[in-house]
Amino acid sequence: MARNAEKAMTTLARWRAAKEAESGDKDRRPYLASECTDLSKCEKWRLEIIREISKKVAQIQNAGLGEFRIRDLNDEINKLLREKRHWENQISALGGPHYRRYGPKMFDSEGREVPGNRGYKYFGAAKDLPGVRELFEQEPPPPPRKTRAELMRDIDADYYGYRDDDDGILLPLEEKAERLAIQQAVTEWKERQARGETVVEDEEDDIYPAEADADDAAKQASSEDPMGLLGPRFTAHVPVPTQKDIEAALLRKKKQELLEKYGI
């Protein structure tokens, strides 16, 4: 058994020596892609790089390799990707196919196409490394801010409380409270009358002076200011239009708009 093992090792050693003699230094991959001017060899080196990338991508899927080994593998994969890009550029310069233009596209986790294939990439277990996981966690976009027109669209009479009485709840409550207040006031007045007390009603202040008072004020002002430099001492109140006047004005305006619209 020992003799057979020695023979196998000897045969293996001879085979490896023969392969190394066949390959020699001339088949070693050049350091720079621009040094190779043979299109077939460029294709060969490109395929060799792709095989190396595939092996290392399969290895980096194992999370048990350790953080340092995973980082080294990820660096080696990125280095091979850059080298593959150089060989593809050299192939294009020698008249070969444009792999970068017609190559497979990269997609993200949601199926959207990645806009570019440049930059440092993370593969396999390297995405779960500390400090890398945060790069892939995107914050949710902030809610879109409404424009001024969109905010004003929701402002109507209900916003200002003009139609609070239309719900049919507030008016009955107010009427009930009003009846109770009137009934209580009448009861108190009857009790005072029964006790013989005189009820003095509160008189409201007259904010509009009578004509005599206005004349007296004007005479006093004229006596104090004979030249009329101080101006009038009272405010003229403009008559407020009634509801019928407003409806009539709106009707006239509507008729005028219809006449202008139809060219009458």
Tab-separated table of C-alpha atoms in Angstrom:
chain	number	residue	atom	x	y	z
A	1	MET	CA	0.000	0.000	0.000
A	2	ALA	CA	2.815	2.375	0.799
A	3	ARG	CA	4.395	1.585	-2.548
A	4	ASN	CA	1.172	2.349	-4.440
A	5	ALA	CA	0.769	5.662	-2.574
A	6	GLU	CA	4.332	6.579	-3.463
A	7	LYS	CA	3.656	5.733	-7.092
A	8	ALA	CA	0.489	7.840	-7.110
A	9	MET	CA	2.286	10.773	-5.620
A	10	THR	CA	5.055	10.355	-8.110
A	11	THR	CA	2.592	10.251	-11.002
A	12	LEU	CA	0.774	13.286	-9.672
A	13	ALA	CA	4.021	15.111	-9.268
A	14	ARG	CA	5.033	14.271	-12.825
A	15	TRP	CA	1.640	15.394	-14.136
A	16	ARG	CA	1.846	18.706	-12.350
A	17	ALA	CA	5.359	19.241	-13.599
A	18	ALA	CA	4.248	18.485	-17.130
A	19	LYS	CA	1.347	20.956	-16.892
A	20	GLU	CA	3.640	23.630	-15.571
A	21	ALA	CA	6.110	22.920	-18.369
A	22	GLU	CA	3.331	23.149	-20.944
A	23	SER	CA	1.933	26.389	-19.602
A	24	GLY	CA	5.245	28.109	-18.862
A	25	ASP	CA	5.525	31.827	-18.240
A	26	LYS	CA	4.120	32.758	-21.623
A	27	ASP	CA	0.550	31.690	-20.645
A	28	ARG	CA	0.539	33.634	-17.420
A	29	ARG	CA	-2.104	36.376	-17.382
A	30	PRO	CA	-0.531	39.775	-18.000
A	31	TYR	CA	-0.726	42.352	-15.238
A	32	LEU	CA	-2.000	45.012	-17.640
A	33	ALA	CA	-4.706	44.249	-20.174
A	34	SER	CA	-3.207	46.738	-22.606
A	35	GLU	CA	-0.107	44.535	-22.961
A	36	CYS	CA	-2.132	41.793	-24.667
A	37	THR	CA	-2.855	42.445	-28.345
A	38	ASP	CA	-4.313	39.015	-29.214
A	39	LEU	CA	-8.114	39.042	-29.198
A	40	SER	CA	-8.447	35.300	-28.521
A	41	LYS	CA	-6.149	35.502	-25.507
A	42	CYS	CA	-8.064	38.492	-24.175
A	43	GLU	CA	-11.234	36.441	-24.389
A	44	LYS	CA	-9.458	33.593	-22.595
A	45	TRP	CA	-8.265	35.803	-19.738
A	46	ARG	CA	-11.699	37.356	-19.395
A	47	LEU	CA	-13.320	33.921	-19.007
A	48	GLU	CA	-10.684	32.936	-16.478
A	49	ILE	CA	-11.445	36.042	-14.406
A	50	ILE	CA	-15.169	35.260	-14.559
A	51	ARG	CA	-14.505	31.741	-13.223
A	52	GLU	CA	-12.458	33.163	-10.352
A	53	ILE	CA	-15.215	35.625	-9.531
A	54	SER	CA	-17.781	32.817	-9.490
A	55	LYS	CA	-15.685	30.748	-7.080
A	56	LYS	CA	-15.127	33.632	-4.696
A	57	VAL	CA	-18.800	34.653	-4.803
A	58	ALA	CA	-19.721	31.081	-3.848
A	59	GLN	CA	-17.233	31.183	-0.974
A	60	ILE	CA	-18.422	34.516	0.411
A	61	GLN	CA	-21.933	33.166	0.908
A	62	ASN	CA	-20.679	31.280	3.988
A	63	ALA	CA	-21.187	33.592	6.988
A	64	GLY	CA	-19.038	31.354	9.200
A	65	LEU	CA	-15.767	32.389	7.560
A	66	GLY	CA	-15.327	35.317	9.921
A	67	GLU	CA	-15.473	39.049	9.413
A	68	PHE	CA	-11.868	39.492	8.264
A	69	ARG	CA	-11.984	36.646	5.719
A	70	ILE	CA	-15.310	37.917	4.336
A	71	ARG	CA	-13.916	41.424	3.935
A	72	ASP	CA	-10.829	40.056	2.160
A	73	LEU	CA	-12.980	37.980	-0.205
A	74	ASN	CA	-15.167	40.992	-0.959
A	75	ASP	CA	-12.079	43.083	-1.735
A	76	GLU	CA	-10.731	40.351	-4.036
A	77	ILE	CA	-14.050	40.123	-5.885
A	78	ASN	CA	-14.119	43.892	-6.453
A	79	LYS	CA	-10.536	43.763	-7.646
A	80	LEU	CA	-11.391	41.001	-10.139
A	81	LEU	CA	-14.403	42.979	-11.335
A	82	ARG	CA	-12.185	45.974	-12.083
A	83	GLU	CA	-9.715	43.706	-13.878
A	84	LYS	CA	-12.535	42.170	-15.924
A	85	ARG	CA	-13.659	45.652	-16.921
A	86	HIS	CA	-10.136	46.449	-18.156
A	87	TRP	CA	-10.060	43.284	-20.268
A	88	GLU	CA	-13.478	44.093	-21.721
A	89	ASN	CA	-12.233	47.527	-22.700
A	90	GLN	CA	-9.194	45.972	-24.339
A	91	ILE	CA	-11.412	43.503	-26.224
A	92	SER	CA	-13.541	46.387	-27.488
A	93	ALA	CA	-10.407	48.281	-28.553
A	94	LEU	CA	-9.197	45.247	-30.521
A	95	GLY	CA	-12.501	45.070	-32.446
A	96	GLY	CA	-14.224	42.474	-30.314
A	97	PRO	CA	-17.733	42.577	-28.830
A	98	HIS	CA	-18.743	45.310	-26.395
A	99	TYR	CA	-19.502	43.255	-23.295
A	100	ARG	CA	-20.143	46.265	-21.113
A	101	ARG	CA	-22.770	47.585	-23.492
A	102	TYR	CA	-24.649	44.328	-24.082
A	103	GLY	CA	-23.818	42.553	-20.826
A	104	PRO	CA	-26.394	41.448	-18.234
A	105	LYS	CA	-28.030	44.211	-16.236
A	106	MET	CA	-28.011	44.447	-12.464
A	107	PHE	CA	-31.257	44.714	-10.497
A	108	ASP	CA	-31.944	45.584	-6.882
A	109	SER	CA	-34.068	43.676	-4.360
A	110	GLU	CA	-37.270	45.270	-5.658
A	111	GLY	CA	-36.611	44.330	-9.285
A	112	ARG	CA	-35.626	47.825	-10.424
A	113	GLU	CA	-32.625	48.217	-12.686
A	114	VAL	CA	-29.518	49.639	-11.025
A	115	PRO	CA	-28.534	52.816	-12.911
A	116	GLY	CA	-24.791	52.046	-12.922
A	117	ASN	CA	-22.404	49.128	-12.386
A	118	ARG	CA	-19.483	51.126	-11.012
A	119	GLY	CA	-18.344	51.582	-7.444
A	120	TYR	CA	-17.564	49.233	-4.593
A	121	LYS	CA	-20.036	46.347	-4.219
A	122	TYR	CA	-20.868	43.935	-1.425
A	123	PHE	CA	-21.639	40.259	-1.998
A	124	GLY	CA	-23.151	37.478	0.087
A	125	ALA	CA	-22.376	37.634	3.791
A	126	ALA	CA	-20.533	40.946	3.347
A	127	LYS	CA	-23.895	42.724	3.255
A	128	ASP	CA	-24.549	41.712	6.879
A	129	LEU	CA	-21.247	42.966	8.258
A	130	PRO	CA	-21.349	45.726	10.908
A	131	GLY	CA	-21.255	49.106	9.253
A	132	VAL	CA	-22.422	47.690	5.917
A	133	ARG	CA	-25.962	46.788	6.923
A	134	GLU	CA	-26.734	50.462	7.547
A	135	LEU	CA	-25.831	51.297	3.941
A	136	PHE	CA	-28.641	49.093	2.623
A	137	GLU	CA	-31.249	50.313	5.103
A	138	GLN	CA	-32.874	53.269	3.411
A	139	GLU	CA	-34.986	55.669	5.415
A	140	PRO	CA	-38.585	56.044	4.278
A	141	PRO	CA	-39.104	59.165	2.181
A	142	PRO	CA	-40.744	62.077	3.999
A	143	PRO	CA	-44.412	62.651	3.267
A	144	PRO	CA	-44.941	65.112	0.425
A	145	ARG	CA	-45.747	68.613	1.548
A	146	LYS	CA	-49.052	70.051	0.391
A	147	THR	CA	-49.025	73.213	-1.652
A	148	ARG	CA	-50.930	76.313	-0.666
A	149	ALA	CA	-53.599	75.566	-3.279
A	150	GLU	CA	-54.159	72.073	-1.844
A	151	LEU	CA	-54.467	73.478	1.673
A	152	MET	CA	-56.948	76.151	0.596
A	153	ARG	CA	-59.033	73.546	-1.215
A	154	ASP	CA	-60.261	72.126	2.124
A	155	ILE	CA	-61.202	75.507	3.589
A	156	ASP	CA	-64.920	76.222	3.228
A	157	ALA	CA	-67.811	77.454	5.336
A	158	ASP	CA	-67.586	74.396	7.589
A	159	TYR	CA	-63.956	75.278	8.401
A	160	TYR	CA	-65.067	78.623	9.870
A	161	GLY	CA	-68.095	77.106	11.628
A	162	TYR	CA	-70.752	78.895	9.581
A	163	ARG	CA	-72.835	75.757	9.114
A	164	ASP	CA	-72.653	74.316	12.606
A	165	ASP	CA	-76.385	74.921	13.095
A	166	ASP	CA	-77.341	72.849	10.040
A	167	ASP	CA	-76.803	69.521	11.786
A	168	GLY	CA	-80.165	69.813	13.607
A	169	ILE	CA	-78.627	69.230	17.050
A	170	LEU	CA	-77.568	72.649	18.286
A	171	LEU	CA	-80.772	74.589	17.535
A	172	PRO	CA	-83.136	72.372	19.616
A	173	LEU	CA	-80.716	72.565	22.549
A	174	GLU	CA	-80.553	76.345	22.298
A	175	GLU	CA	-84.344	76.625	22.109
A	176	LYS	CA	-84.727	74.436	25.180
A	177	ALA	CA	-82.179	76.486	27.133
A	178	GLU	CA	-83.889	79.710	26.017
A	179	ARG	CA	-87.322	78.514	27.209
A	180	LEU	CA	-85.876	77.535	30.589
A	181	ALA	CA	-84.163	80.915	30.962
A	182	ILE	CA	-87.390	82.782	30.085
A	183	GLN	CA	-89.409	80.631	32.463
A	184	GLN	CA	-86.932	81.261	35.279
A	185	ALA	CA	-86.930	85.012	34.621
A	186	VAL	CA	-90.763	85.122	34.650
A	187	THR	CA	-90.858	83.150	37.903
A	188	GLU	CA	-88.423	85.521	39.575
A	189	TRP	CA	-90.427	88.537	38.356
A	190	LYS	CA	-93.682	87.115	39.739
A	191	GLU	CA	-92.058	86.421	43.086
A	192	ARG	CA	-90.827	90.014	43.293
A	193	GLN	CA	-94.265	91.293	42.372
A	194	ALA	CA	-95.824	89.138	45.088
A	195	ARG	CA	-93.426	90.583	47.678
A	196	GLY	CA	-94.269	94.126	46.543
A	197	GLU	CA	-90.811	94.919	45.276
A	198	THR	CA	-90.416	97.387	42.420
A	199	VAL	CA	-88.660	95.945	39.453
A	200	VAL	CA	-86.371	98.406	37.727
A	201	GLU	CA	-85.449	97.341	34.218
A	202	ASP	CA	-81.927	97.938	33.075
A	203	GLU	CA	-81.842	100.634	30.474
A	204	GLU	CA	-79.377	100.236	27.670
A	205	ASP	CA	-77.121	103.098	26.774
A	206	ASP	CA	-78.166	104.996	23.694
A	207	ILE	CA	-75.124	105.012	21.437
A	208	TYR	CA	-76.901	107.188	18.866
A	209	PRO	CA	-77.547	110.674	20.330
A	210	ALA	CA	-80.797	112.428	19.533
A	211	GLU	CA	-80.993	115.245	17.043
A	212	ALA	CA	-81.098	117.813	19.822
A	213	ASP	CA	-77.981	116.408	21.393
A	214	ALA	CA	-76.274	116.388	18.024
A	215	ASP	CA	-77.238	120.036	17.428
A	216	ASP	CA	-75.962	121.013	20.867
A	217	ALA	CA	-72.691	119.224	20.226
A	218	ALA	CA	-72.350	120.960	16.868
A	219	LYS	CA	-73.031	124.380	18.383
A	220	GLN	CA	-70.507	123.746	21.144
A	221	ALA	CA	-67.906	122.598	18.614
A	222	SER	CA	-68.485	125.680	16.450
A	223	SER	CA	-68.101	127.937	19.449
A	224	GLU	CA	-64.867	126.261	20.451
A	225	ASP	CA	-63.530	126.099	16.889
A	226	PRO	CA	-64.961	129.006	14.863
A	227	MET	CA	-62.512	128.428	11.973
A	228	GLY	CA	-63.509	124.762	11.597
A	229	LEU	CA	-59.962	123.530	11.831
A	230	LEU	CA	-60.648	120.678	14.220
A	231	GLY	CA	-63.172	119.029	11.905
A	232	PRO	CA	-66.379	117.233	12.825
A	233	ARG	CA	-66.710	115.648	16.253
A	234	PHE	CA	-69.243	112.940	15.228
A	235	THR	CA	-69.263	109.887	12.909
A	236	ALA	CA	-71.807	109.557	10.098
A	237	HIS	CA	-73.338	106.053	9.995
A	238	VAL	CA	-73.876	104.597	6.499
A	239	PRO	CA	-77.220	102.814	6.076
A	240	VAL	CA	-76.757	99.046	5.896
A	241	PRO	CA	-78.518	97.411	2.904
A	242	THR	CA	-81.185	94.855	3.655
A	243	GLN	CA	-81.347	91.277	2.445
A	244	LYS	CA	-83.741	92.247	-0.353
A	245	ASP	CA	-81.356	94.935	-1.594
A	246	ILE	CA	-78.515	92.417	-1.714
A	247	GLU	CA	-80.637	89.863	-3.594
A	248	ALA	CA	-81.719	92.512	-6.092
A	249	ALA	CA	-78.098	93.572	-6.689
A	250	LEU	CA	-77.023	89.950	-7.220
A	251	LEU	CA	-79.891	89.393	-9.641
A	252	ARG	CA	-78.923	92.459	-11.663
A	253	LYS	CA	-75.310	91.334	-11.786
A	254	LYS	CA	-76.337	87.844	-12.926
A	255	LYS	CA	-78.538	89.274	-15.682
A	256	GLN	CA	-75.708	91.508	-16.861
A	257	GLU	CA	-73.301	88.519	-17.026
A	258	LEU	CA	-75.810	86.495	-19.066
A	259	LEU	CA	-76.349	89.389	-21.460
A	260	GLU	CA	-72.595	89.814	-21.947
A	261	LYS	CA	-72.111	86.059	-22.375
A	262	TYR	CA	-74.696	85.667	-25.178
A	263	GLY	CA	-73.863	89.020	-26.782
A	264	ILE	CA	-77.291	90.568	-26.289
